mmCIF file of C-alpha atoms and ligand atoms in Angstrom:
data_model
loop_
_atom_site.group_PDB
_atom_site.id
_atom_site.type_symbol
_atom_site.label_atom_id
_atom_site.label_comp_id
_atom_site.label_asym_id
_atom_site.label_seq_id
_atom_site.Cartn_x
_atom_site.Cartn_y
_atom_site.Cartn_z
ATOM 1 C CA MET U 222 -5.332 20.309 87.166
ATOM 2 C CA TYR U 223 -3.015 23.292 87.408
ATOM 3 C CA ASN U 224 0.753 23.141 87.624
ATOM 4 C CA ILE U 225 1.565 25.124 90.746
ATOM 5 C CA PHE U 226 4.775 26.432 89.135
ATOM 6 C CA ASP U 227 2.624 28.324 86.634
ATOM 7 C CA PHE U 228 1.243 30.529 89.405
ATOM 8 C CA THR U 229 2.555 33.880 90.548
ATOM 9 C CA LEU U 230 2.087 34.716 94.209
ATOM 10 C CA GLU U 231 -0.726 37.122 93.311
ATOM 11 C CA GLU U 232 -2.511 34.460 91.275
ATOM 12 C CA LEU U 233 -2.263 31.938 94.081
ATOM 13 C CA GLN U 234 -3.511 34.536 96.561
ATOM 14 C CA ASN U 235 -6.521 35.081 94.335
ATOM 15 C CA TRP U 236 -7.114 31.369 94.083
ATOM 16 C CA MET U 237 -7.053 31.101 97.880
ATOM 17 C CA LYS U 238 -9.585 33.925 98.230
ATOM 18 C CA GLU U 239 -11.853 32.494 95.555
ATOM 19 C CA ASN U 240 -11.774 29.175 97.382
ATOM 20 C CA GLY U 241 -12.598 30.593 100.776
ATOM 21 C CA GLU U 242 -9.066 30.479 102.166
ATOM 22 C CA SER U 243 -6.840 33.190 103.615
ATOM 23 C CA ALA U 244 -4.574 34.842 101.096
ATOM 24 C CA PHE U 245 -1.511 34.435 103.349
ATOM 25 C CA ARG U 246 -1.595 30.674 102.713
ATOM 26 C CA ALA U 247 -0.366 31.362 99.197
ATOM 27 C CA LYS U 248 2.972 32.649 100.445
ATOM 28 C CA GLN U 249 3.387 29.588 102.659
ATOM 29 C CA VAL U 250 2.663 27.174 99.839
ATOM 30 C CA ILE U 251 4.953 29.001 97.431
ATOM 31 C CA SER U 252 7.841 29.041 99.846
ATOM 32 C CA TRP U 253 7.519 25.262 100.240
ATOM 33 C CA ILE U 254 7.569 24.546 96.538
ATOM 34 C CA TYR U 255 10.633 26.695 95.934
ATOM 35 C CA LYS U 256 12.303 24.911 98.849
ATOM 36 C CA GLY U 257 11.865 21.750 96.801
ATOM 37 C CA VAL U 258 8.971 20.106 98.618
ATOM 38 C CA LYS U 259 7.178 17.754 96.232
ATOM 39 C CA GLU U 260 4.072 16.763 98.219
ATOM 40 C CA PHE U 261 1.390 18.963 99.730
ATOM 41 C CA ASP U 262 1.383 16.661 102.762
ATOM 42 C CA GLU U 263 4.870 17.800 103.645
ATOM 43 C CA MET U 264 3.645 21.367 104.053
ATOM 44 C CA LYS U 265 3.301 21.156 107.805
ATOM 45 C CA ASN U 266 1.952 24.650 108.412
ATOM 46 C CA ILE U 267 -0.909 24.114 105.960
ATOM 47 C CA PRO U 268 -4.138 22.734 107.498
ATOM 48 C CA VAL U 269 -5.029 19.229 106.354
ATOM 49 C CA ALA U 270 -8.303 20.345 104.742
ATOM 50 C CA LEU U 271 -6.506 22.898 102.596
ATOM 51 C CA ARG U 272 -3.828 20.352 101.658
ATOM 52 C CA GLU U 273 -6.622 18.110 100.367
ATOM 53 C CA LYS U 274 -8.111 20.953 98.375
ATOM 54 C CA LEU U 275 -4.708 21.763 96.910
ATOM 55 C CA LYS U 276 -4.176 18.117 95.944
ATOM 56 C CA GLU U 277 -7.476 18.128 94.099
ATOM 57 C CA ASN U 278 -6.504 21.163 92.060
ATOM 58 C CA PHE U 279 -2.742 21.337 91.717
ATOM 59 C CA LEU U 280 0.236 19.265 90.719
ATOM 60 C CA ILE U 281 3.713 20.076 92.006
ATOM 61 C CA SER U 282 5.002 19.069 88.656
ATOM 62 C CA LEU U 283 8.695 19.108 87.779
ATOM 63 C CA PRO U 284 10.051 17.457 84.638
ATOM 64 C CA THR U 285 11.889 14.190 85.158
ATOM 65 C CA ILE U 286 15.460 13.685 84.061
ATOM 66 C CA VAL U 287 15.748 11.228 81.172
ATOM 67 C CA GLU U 288 19.442 11.586 80.610
ATOM 68 C CA VAL U 289 22.381 13.823 81.548
ATOM 69 C CA TYR U 290 25.471 14.120 79.390
ATOM 70 C CA GLU U 291 28.386 15.484 81.390
ATOM 71 C CA SER U 292 31.433 17.015 79.774
ATOM 72 C CA LYS U 293 34.766 15.916 81.163
ATOM 73 C CA VAL U 294 36.411 18.985 79.662
ATOM 74 C CA ASP U 295 34.578 21.838 81.352
ATOM 75 C CA ASP U 296 31.737 20.549 83.534
ATOM 76 C CA THR U 297 29.019 21.426 81.013
ATOM 77 C CA LYS U 298 25.923 19.296 81.489
ATOM 78 C CA LYS U 299 23.278 18.722 78.864
ATOM 79 C CA MET U 300 20.000 17.454 80.232
ATOM 80 C CA LEU U 301 17.181 15.709 78.463
ATOM 81 C CA LEU U 302 13.952 16.190 80.415
ATOM 82 C CA SER U 303 10.524 14.652 80.131
ATOM 83 C CA LEU U 304 7.380 16.710 80.740
ATOM 84 C CA LYS U 305 4.071 15.564 82.230
ATOM 85 C CA ASP U 306 2.732 14.708 78.741
ATOM 86 C CA ASN U 307 5.967 12.839 77.883
ATOM 87 C CA ASN U 308 7.220 15.517 75.536
ATOM 88 C CA LEU U 309 10.979 15.885 75.694
ATOM 89 C CA ILE U 310 12.940 19.102 76.111
ATOM 90 C CA GLU U 311 16.582 19.882 76.698
ATOM 91 C CA CYS U 312 18.574 22.387 78.680
ATOM 92 C CA VAL U 313 22.283 22.983 79.217
ATOM 93 C CA ILE U 314 24.088 23.928 82.428
ATOM 94 C CA MET U 315 27.389 25.769 82.043
ATOM 95 C CA LYS U 316 29.845 26.570 84.782
ATOM 96 C CA TYR U 317 31.633 29.913 84.588
ATOM 97 C CA LYS U 318 33.893 31.727 87.010
ATOM 98 C CA HIS U 319 31.075 34.139 87.743
ATOM 99 C CA GLY U 320 28.576 31.373 88.496
ATOM 100 C CA ASN U 321 26.323 28.784 86.927
ATOM 101 C CA SER U 322 24.402 29.564 83.797
ATOM 102 C CA ILE U 323 21.548 27.654 82.180
ATOM 103 C CA CYS U 324 20.261 27.623 78.627
ATOM 104 C CA VAL U 325 16.526 26.812 78.679
ATOM 105 C CA SER U 326 13.993 25.774 76.045
ATOM 106 C CA THR U 327 10.787 27.742 75.519
ATOM 107 C CA GLN U 328 8.902 25.400 73.163
ATOM 108 C CA VAL U 329 8.854 21.709 72.301
ATOM 109 C CA GLY U 330 10.429 21.978 68.867
ATOM 110 C CA CYS U 331 10.226 25.208 66.886
ATOM 111 C CA ARG U 332 8.484 26.452 63.754
ATOM 112 C CA MET U 333 10.981 29.074 62.618
ATOM 113 C CA GLY U 334 12.762 26.757 60.196
ATOM 114 C CA CYS U 335 16.330 28.145 60.421
ATOM 115 C CA LYS U 336 18.426 25.991 58.112
ATOM 116 C CA PHE U 337 21.289 25.255 60.524
ATOM 117 C CA CYS U 338 19.165 24.449 63.573
ATOM 118 C CA ALA U 339 18.192 20.961 64.771
ATOM 119 C CA SER U 340 15.353 22.173 67.020
ATOM 120 C CA THR U 341 13.151 23.128 64.126
ATOM 121 C CA LEU U 342 13.416 19.946 62.029
ATOM 122 C CA GLY U 343 10.231 18.370 63.374
ATOM 123 C CA GLY U 344 8.344 21.663 63.635
ATOM 124 C CA ARG U 345 6.755 23.004 66.768
ATOM 125 C CA ILE U 346 4.913 20.497 68.928
ATOM 126 C CA ARG U 347 3.699 22.937 71.560
ATOM 127 C CA ASP U 348 4.562 25.944 73.693
ATOM 128 C CA LEU U 349 6.003 25.481 77.165
ATOM 129 C CA SER U 350 4.107 27.061 80.036
ATOM 130 C CA ALA U 351 5.850 29.614 82.253
ATOM 131 C CA GLY U 352 6.177 26.980 84.963
ATOM 132 C CA GLU U 353 7.705 24.476 82.566
ATOM 133 C CA ILE U 354 10.367 26.971 81.552
ATOM 134 C CA LEU U 355 11.015 27.783 85.192
ATOM 135 C CA SER U 356 11.140 24.170 86.271
ATOM 136 C CA GLN U 357 14.140 23.543 84.009
ATOM 137 C CA VAL U 358 16.042 25.886 86.311
ATOM 138 C CA MET U 359 14.638 24.121 89.390
ATOM 139 C CA VAL U 360 15.610 20.655 88.158
ATOM 140 C CA ALA U 361 19.070 21.838 87.141
ATOM 141 C CA GLN U 362 19.708 23.481 90.514
ATOM 142 C CA ASN U 363 18.609 20.340 92.315
ATOM 143 C CA TYR U 364 20.848 18.259 90.119
ATOM 144 C CA ILE U 365 24.041 20.257 90.615
ATOM 145 C CA GLY U 366 23.240 21.225 94.207
ATOM 146 C CA GLU U 367 24.235 24.815 93.507
ATOM 147 C CA ARG U 368 22.469 28.036 92.691
ATOM 148 C CA ILE U 369 22.030 29.062 89.083
ATOM 149 C CA SER U 370 22.579 32.780 88.643
ATOM 150 C CA ASN U 371 22.319 33.340 84.879
ATOM 151 C CA ILE U 372 19.729 32.285 82.329
ATOM 152 C CA VAL U 373 19.808 32.399 78.562
ATOM 153 C CA LEU U 374 16.644 31.689 76.576
ATOM 154 C CA MET U 375 18.548 30.053 73.761
ATOM 155 C CA GLY U 376 17.417 26.456 73.922
ATOM 156 C CA SER U 377 14.822 24.968 71.613
ATOM 157 C CA GLY U 378 12.005 27.250 70.567
ATOM 158 C CA GLU U 379 11.467 30.863 69.634
ATOM 159 C CA PRO U 380 10.789 32.783 72.878
ATOM 160 C CA LEU U 381 8.845 35.570 71.156
ATOM 161 C CA ASP U 382 6.616 32.980 69.454
ATOM 162 C CA ASN U 383 5.490 32.084 72.998
ATOM 163 C CA PHE U 384 5.284 35.622 74.277
ATOM 164 C CA GLU U 385 2.722 35.342 77.084
ATOM 165 C CA ASN U 386 4.337 32.375 78.765
ATOM 166 C CA VAL U 387 7.886 33.623 78.308
ATOM 167 C CA THR U 388 7.157 37.043 79.783
ATOM 168 C CA LYS U 389 5.333 35.405 82.666
ATOM 169 C CA PHE U 390 8.374 33.199 83.193
ATOM 170 C CA LEU U 391 10.580 36.323 83.314
ATOM 171 C CA LYS U 392 8.353 37.700 86.044
ATOM 172 C CA LEU U 393 8.295 34.428 88.014
ATOM 173 C CA VAL U 394 12.007 33.734 87.873
ATOM 174 C CA ASN U 395 12.771 37.279 88.947
ATOM 175 C CA ALA U 396 10.348 37.258 91.898
ATOM 176 C CA GLU U 397 11.815 37.496 95.369
ATOM 177 C CA TYR U 398 9.582 34.682 96.595
ATOM 178 C CA GLY U 399 10.789 32.480 93.728
ATOM 179 C CA LEU U 400 14.258 31.937 92.308
ATOM 180 C CA ASN U 401 15.107 35.633 92.592
ATOM 181 C CA ILE U 402 17.333 35.746 89.517
ATOM 182 C CA GLY U 403 17.991 39.348 88.472
ATOM 183 C CA GLN U 404 16.778 40.529 85.076
ATOM 184 C CA ARG U 405 20.268 41.680 84.233
ATOM 185 C CA HIS U 406 21.337 38.067 84.462
ATOM 186 C CA ILE U 407 18.851 36.960 81.817
ATOM 187 C CA THR U 408 19.302 37.015 78.037
ATOM 188 C CA LEU U 409 16.476 36.411 75.588
ATOM 189 C CA SER U 410 17.455 35.423 72.066
ATOM 190 C CA THR U 411 15.102 35.873 69.121
ATOM 191 C CA CYS U 412 15.219 35.310 65.380
ATOM 192 C CA GLY U 413 13.593 38.750 65.065
ATOM 193 C CA ILE U 414 9.815 38.856 65.416
ATOM 194 C CA VAL U 415 9.526 42.609 65.063
ATOM 195 C CA PRO U 416 6.139 43.420 66.680
ATOM 196 C CA LYS U 417 7.033 41.255 69.664
ATOM 197 C CA ILE U 418 10.399 42.993 70.119
ATOM 198 C CA LYS U 419 8.475 46.249 70.461
ATOM 199 C CA GLU U 420 5.997 44.676 72.848
ATOM 200 C CA LEU U 421 8.880 43.380 74.926
ATOM 201 C CA ALA U 422 10.462 46.844 74.955
ATOM 202 C CA ASP U 423 7.222 48.282 76.324
ATOM 203 C CA LEU U 424 7.447 45.967 79.326
ATOM 204 C CA ASP U 425 10.532 47.926 80.297
ATOM 205 C CA LEU U 426 12.535 45.005 81.611
ATOM 206 C CA SER U 427 16.282 45.066 82.103
ATOM 207 C CA ILE U 428 17.008 41.745 80.441
ATOM 208 C CA THR U 429 19.512 41.543 77.583
ATOM 209 C CA LEU U 430 18.042 41.112 74.121
ATOM 210 C CA ALA U 431 19.996 39.044 71.615
ATOM 211 C CA ILE U 432 19.086 39.065 67.939
ATOM 212 C CA SER U 433 19.949 36.118 65.707
ATOM 213 C CA LEU U 434 21.047 38.070 62.672
ATOM 214 C CA HIS U 435 23.355 35.659 60.813
ATOM 215 C CA ALA U 436 23.511 37.781 57.635
ATOM 216 C CA PHE U 437 23.988 41.407 56.628
ATOM 217 C CA SER U 438 21.353 41.521 53.862
ATOM 218 C CA ASP U 439 17.777 40.322 53.565
ATOM 219 C CA GLU U 440 18.669 38.375 50.462
ATOM 220 C CA LYS U 441 21.364 36.386 52.265
ATOM 221 C CA ARG U 442 19.319 36.055 55.394
ATOM 222 C CA LYS U 443 16.407 34.517 53.494
ATOM 223 C CA VAL U 444 18.670 31.668 52.401
ATOM 224 C CA ILE U 445 19.152 30.473 55.981
ATOM 225 C CA MET U 446 16.256 32.001 57.938
ATOM 226 C CA PRO U 447 12.646 31.834 56.639
ATOM 227 C CA ILE U 448 11.605 34.554 59.113
ATOM 228 C CA ALA U 449 13.560 36.972 56.897
ATOM 229 C CA ASN U 450 10.704 36.706 54.386
ATOM 230 C CA LYS U 451 8.439 38.277 56.945
ATOM 231 C CA TYR U 452 10.602 40.953 58.575
ATOM 232 C CA SER U 453 13.448 42.858 56.989
ATOM 233 C CA ILE U 454 16.737 43.627 58.685
ATOM 234 C CA SER U 455 15.919 47.313 58.630
ATOM 235 C CA GLU U 456 12.638 46.655 60.469
ATOM 236 C CA ILE U 457 14.546 44.553 63.002
ATOM 237 C CA LEU U 458 17.132 47.272 63.576
ATOM 238 C CA ASP U 459 14.390 49.874 63.998
ATOM 239 C CA ALA U 460 12.744 47.652 66.606
ATOM 240 C CA CYS U 461 16.157 47.257 68.286
ATOM 241 C CA LYS U 462 16.591 51.034 68.450
ATOM 242 C CA TYR U 463 13.172 51.268 70.012
ATOM 243 C CA TYR U 464 14.187 48.600 72.513
ATOM 244 C CA MET U 465 17.380 50.448 73.395
ATOM 245 C CA ASP U 466 15.587 53.775 73.789
ATOM 246 C CA LYS U 467 12.988 52.235 76.056
ATOM 247 C CA THR U 468 15.232 50.087 78.211
ATOM 248 C CA GLY U 469 18.663 51.653 77.958
ATOM 249 C CA ARG U 470 20.047 48.174 77.307
ATOM 250 C CA ARG U 471 22.648 47.407 74.678
ATOM 251 C CA ILE U 472 21.737 44.676 72.216
ATOM 252 C CA THR U 473 23.703 41.582 71.289
ATOM 253 C CA TYR U 474 23.703 40.356 67.686
ATOM 254 C CA GLU U 475 24.390 36.697 67.160
ATOM 255 C CA TYR U 476 26.046 35.612 63.978
ATOM 256 C CA SER U 477 26.454 31.894 63.297
ATOM 257 C CA LEU U 478 29.241 31.474 60.781
ATOM 258 C CA VAL U 479 28.579 28.980 58.007
ATOM 259 C CA SER U 480 31.349 28.164 55.576
ATOM 260 C CA GLY U 481 30.798 29.639 52.117
ATOM 261 C CA VAL U 482 27.445 31.117 53.119
ATOM 262 C CA ASN U 483 28.066 34.129 55.362
ATOM 263 C CA ASP U 484 31.732 33.975 56.397
ATOM 264 C CA SER U 485 33.639 35.938 53.737
ATOM 265 C CA ARG U 486 35.636 39.106 54.341
ATOM 266 C CA GLU U 487 32.981 40.949 52.319
ATOM 267 C CA ASP U 488 30.304 39.615 54.650
ATOM 268 C CA ALA U 489 32.309 40.887 57.618
ATOM 269 C CA LYS U 490 32.756 44.345 56.106
ATOM 270 C CA SER U 491 29.096 44.667 55.166
ATOM 271 C CA LEU U 492 28.017 43.479 58.608
ATOM 272 C CA ALA U 493 30.344 46.017 60.209
ATOM 273 C CA THR U 494 28.919 48.798 58.057
ATOM 274 C CA LEU U 495 25.389 47.755 58.982
ATOM 275 C CA LEU U 496 26.043 47.715 62.736
ATOM 276 C CA LYS U 497 28.651 50.447 63.051
ATOM 277 C CA SER U 498 26.244 53.055 64.342
ATOM 278 C CA MET U 499 24.473 50.697 66.741
ATOM 279 C CA ASN U 500 25.817 50.519 70.262
ATOM 280 C CA CYS U 501 26.022 46.751 70.245
ATOM 281 C CA HIS U 502 27.924 43.571 70.849
ATOM 282 C CA VAL U 503 28.425 40.871 68.220
ATOM 283 C CA ASN U 504 28.685 37.235 69.206
ATOM 284 C CA LEU U 505 30.206 34.981 66.548
ATOM 285 C CA ILE U 506 29.186 31.324 66.690
ATOM 286 C CA PRO U 507 30.990 28.882 64.389
ATOM 287 C CA VAL U 508 28.022 26.791 63.297
ATOM 288 C CA ASN U 509 27.505 23.475 65.063
ATOM 289 C CA GLU U 510 27.298 20.916 62.330
ATOM 290 C CA ILE U 511 24.286 18.610 62.334
ATOM 291 C CA LYS U 512 23.864 15.457 60.323
ATOM 292 C CA GLU U 513 20.565 16.541 58.773
ATOM 293 C CA ASN U 514 22.241 19.144 56.578
ATOM 294 C CA THR U 515 25.523 19.828 54.840
ATOM 295 C CA LEU U 516 26.335 23.195 56.413
ATOM 296 C CA LYS U 517 29.948 23.340 57.529
ATOM 297 C CA ARG U 518 31.770 25.468 60.050
ATOM 298 C CA PRO U 519 34.543 27.722 58.785
ATOM 299 C CA SER U 520 38.172 27.240 59.773
ATOM 300 C CA ARG U 521 39.454 28.879 62.945
ATOM 301 C CA LYS U 522 41.431 31.291 60.768
ATOM 302 C CA THR U 523 38.327 32.414 58.874
ATOM 303 C CA VAL U 524 36.495 32.984 62.143
ATOM 304 C CA GLU U 525 39.372 35.056 63.529
ATOM 305 C CA ASP U 526 39.639 37.096 60.331
ATOM 306 C CA PHE U 527 35.934 37.810 60.546
ATOM 307 C CA GLU U 528 36.360 38.909 64.157
ATOM 308 C CA ASN U 529 39.277 41.181 63.327
ATOM 309 C CA ILE U 530 37.439 42.928 60.529
ATOM 310 C CA LEU U 531 34.529 43.732 62.859
ATOM 311 C CA LYS U 532 36.995 44.973 65.465
ATOM 312 C CA SER U 533 38.699 47.213 62.926
ATOM 313 C CA TYR U 534 35.367 48.993 62.537
ATOM 314 C CA GLY U 535 35.200 49.560 66.277
ATOM 315 C CA ILE U 536 32.597 46.882 66.888
ATOM 316 C CA GLU U 537 32.788 44.949 70.112
ATOM 317 C CA VAL U 538 32.892 41.275 69.241
ATOM 318 C CA THR U 539 33.454 37.918 70.897
ATOM 319 C CA ILE U 540 33.705 34.419 69.528
ATOM 320 C CA ARG U 541 31.322 32.163 71.441
ATOM 321 C CA ARG U 542 33.375 30.007 73.754
ATOM 322 C CA GLU U 543 32.611 26.409 73.047
ATOM 323 C CA MET U 544 31.375 24.443 75.987
ATOM 324 C CA GLY U 545 31.120 20.707 76.341
ATOM 325 C CA THR U 546 32.772 19.886 73.032
ATOM 326 C CA ASP U 547 33.050 16.227 74.038
ATOM 327 C CA ILE U 548 29.265 16.015 74.396
ATOM 328 C CA ASN U 549 28.739 18.083 71.324
ATOM 329 C CA ALA U 550 25.064 18.455 70.711
ATOM 330 C CA ALA U 551 23.727 21.574 69.054
ATOM 331 C CA CYS U 552 20.375 23.102 69.832
ATOM 332 C CA GLY U 553 17.734 20.385 69.676
ATOM 333 C CA GLN U 554 20.042 17.504 68.851
ATOM 334 C CA LEU U 555 19.656 15.640 72.125
ATOM 335 C CA ARG U 556 15.903 15.406 71.801
ATOM 336 C CA ARG U 557 16.126 14.459 68.143
ATOM 337 C CA SER U 558 18.668 11.716 68.565
ATOM 338 C CA TYR U 559 16.821 10.329 71.569
ATOM 339 C CA LEU U 560 13.533 10.220 69.654
ATOM 340 C CA GLU U 561 15.301 8.453 66.778
ATOM 341 C CA THR U 562 16.638 5.706 69.051
ATOM 342 C CA GLN U 563 13.123 5.176 70.452
ATOM 343 C CA LYS U 564 11.606 4.541 67.038
HETATM 344 N N1 SAH T 174 14.891 30.950 68.550
HETATM 345 C C1 SAH T 174 15.807 31.817 69.219
HETATM 346 C C2 SAH T 174 16.607 31.151 70.310
HETATM 347 C C3 SAH T 174 17.123 29.756 70.118
HETATM 348 S S1 SAH T 174 18.589 29.474 69.231
HETATM 349 C C4 SAH T 174 16.714 32.487 68.203
HETATM 350 O O1 SAH T 174 16.593 32.238 67.027
HETATM 351 O O2 SAH T 174 17.509 33.328 68.600
HETATM 352 C C5 SAH T 174 19.924 30.283 69.997
HETATM 353 C C6 SAH T 174 20.996 30.703 69.015
HETATM 354 O O3 SAH T 174 21.698 29.582 68.472
HETATM 355 C C7 SAH T 174 20.435 31.462 67.831
HETATM 356 O O4 SAH T 174 21.278 32.523 67.491
HETATM 357 C C8 SAH T 174 20.458 30.393 66.751
HETATM 358 O O5 SAH T 174 20.400 30.961 65.479
HETATM 359 C C9 SAH T 174 21.732 29.655 67.067
HETATM 360 N N2 SAH T 174 21.853 28.301 66.521
HETATM 361 C C10 SAH T 174 20.905 27.357 66.383
HETATM 362 N N3 SAH T 174 21.414 26.230 65.856
HETATM 363 C C11 SAH T 174 22.718 26.467 65.642
HETATM 364 C C12 SAH T 174 23.788 25.703 65.132
HETATM 365 N N4 SAH T 174 23.599 24.464 64.685
HETATM 366 N N5 SAH T 174 25.001 26.269 65.076
HETATM 367 C C13 SAH T 174 25.201 27.538 65.535
HETATM 368 N N6 SAH T 174 24.240 28.297 66.032
HETATM 369 C C14 SAH T 174 23.003 27.783 66.096
#
């Protein structure tokens, strides 16, 4: 059985042709599913025989909502979703003045092993399909009854470790017949898989690329991010230059501040020196503490000092606004704590 959300219009047109149907039926079916129709029998302009054929081959499969945690402070909603095979994933809906934004997962778990991250503790279970990434947006829109206009690929998983499905998702979510979310409203965050950054650049998309840097030197980076053993910062920055040349898009560097690890004034100065010549934006994230490790977030003062040092070097920097502090759950924590209670 196929999940119909995994199909582009062109793919469904081909399926129709291969199965002796008219290609125009594909458009009809697709417009129903994006309207939220969950049964082929509700597709009134589709002949009964074709509906039967579709039922034999396709599922209109959206994840089911297991739990929603709603913040009373700022309307942030964290959703725990269950997939067809009962794997759990999470996504977060954030309300901003400029519209609704969603943070989606790209894998069940993750195999990158970053020390501060809860998503990676149980390793990677499996990749999400393009349709499964997309259907997080569908379910969230249905739930809030409003359009979602911005997407960040910053949930569980490493997007560039699931390259085929993630790039297909980017195509699907951007399609006019689908959710029609502009590429400029999409940010993909990666821990820095160099060859895949270049491959992404060659696709010439206008999405924003965010790099999880978290340290100014390879030596320091290796302490918190195993991927640093594979790719050096200088290789990452070269790939970023390539990306900028190809796409004309400025890159965001994420820097999660961990007390006593990467938050000193010297760290800030060295980071500034490293990035000074890059046309970039730095996003500081005071680390979300998780119970599985002892990493602590720095004081507000330390974070602001760090910010000011970067600014003094002419680097554009923001401190990540914290959303849903009363339902505080860092990347991957919802799924983890839920699985623990089920044991
Ligand atoms: N795998 C991708 C995207 C998922 S994580 C990546 O590495 O970029 C999204 C961002 O949140 C990354 O910058 C990641 O390093 C950061 N992050 C993960 N857990 C965190 C935590 N507990 N506190 C602060 N930032 C965290």
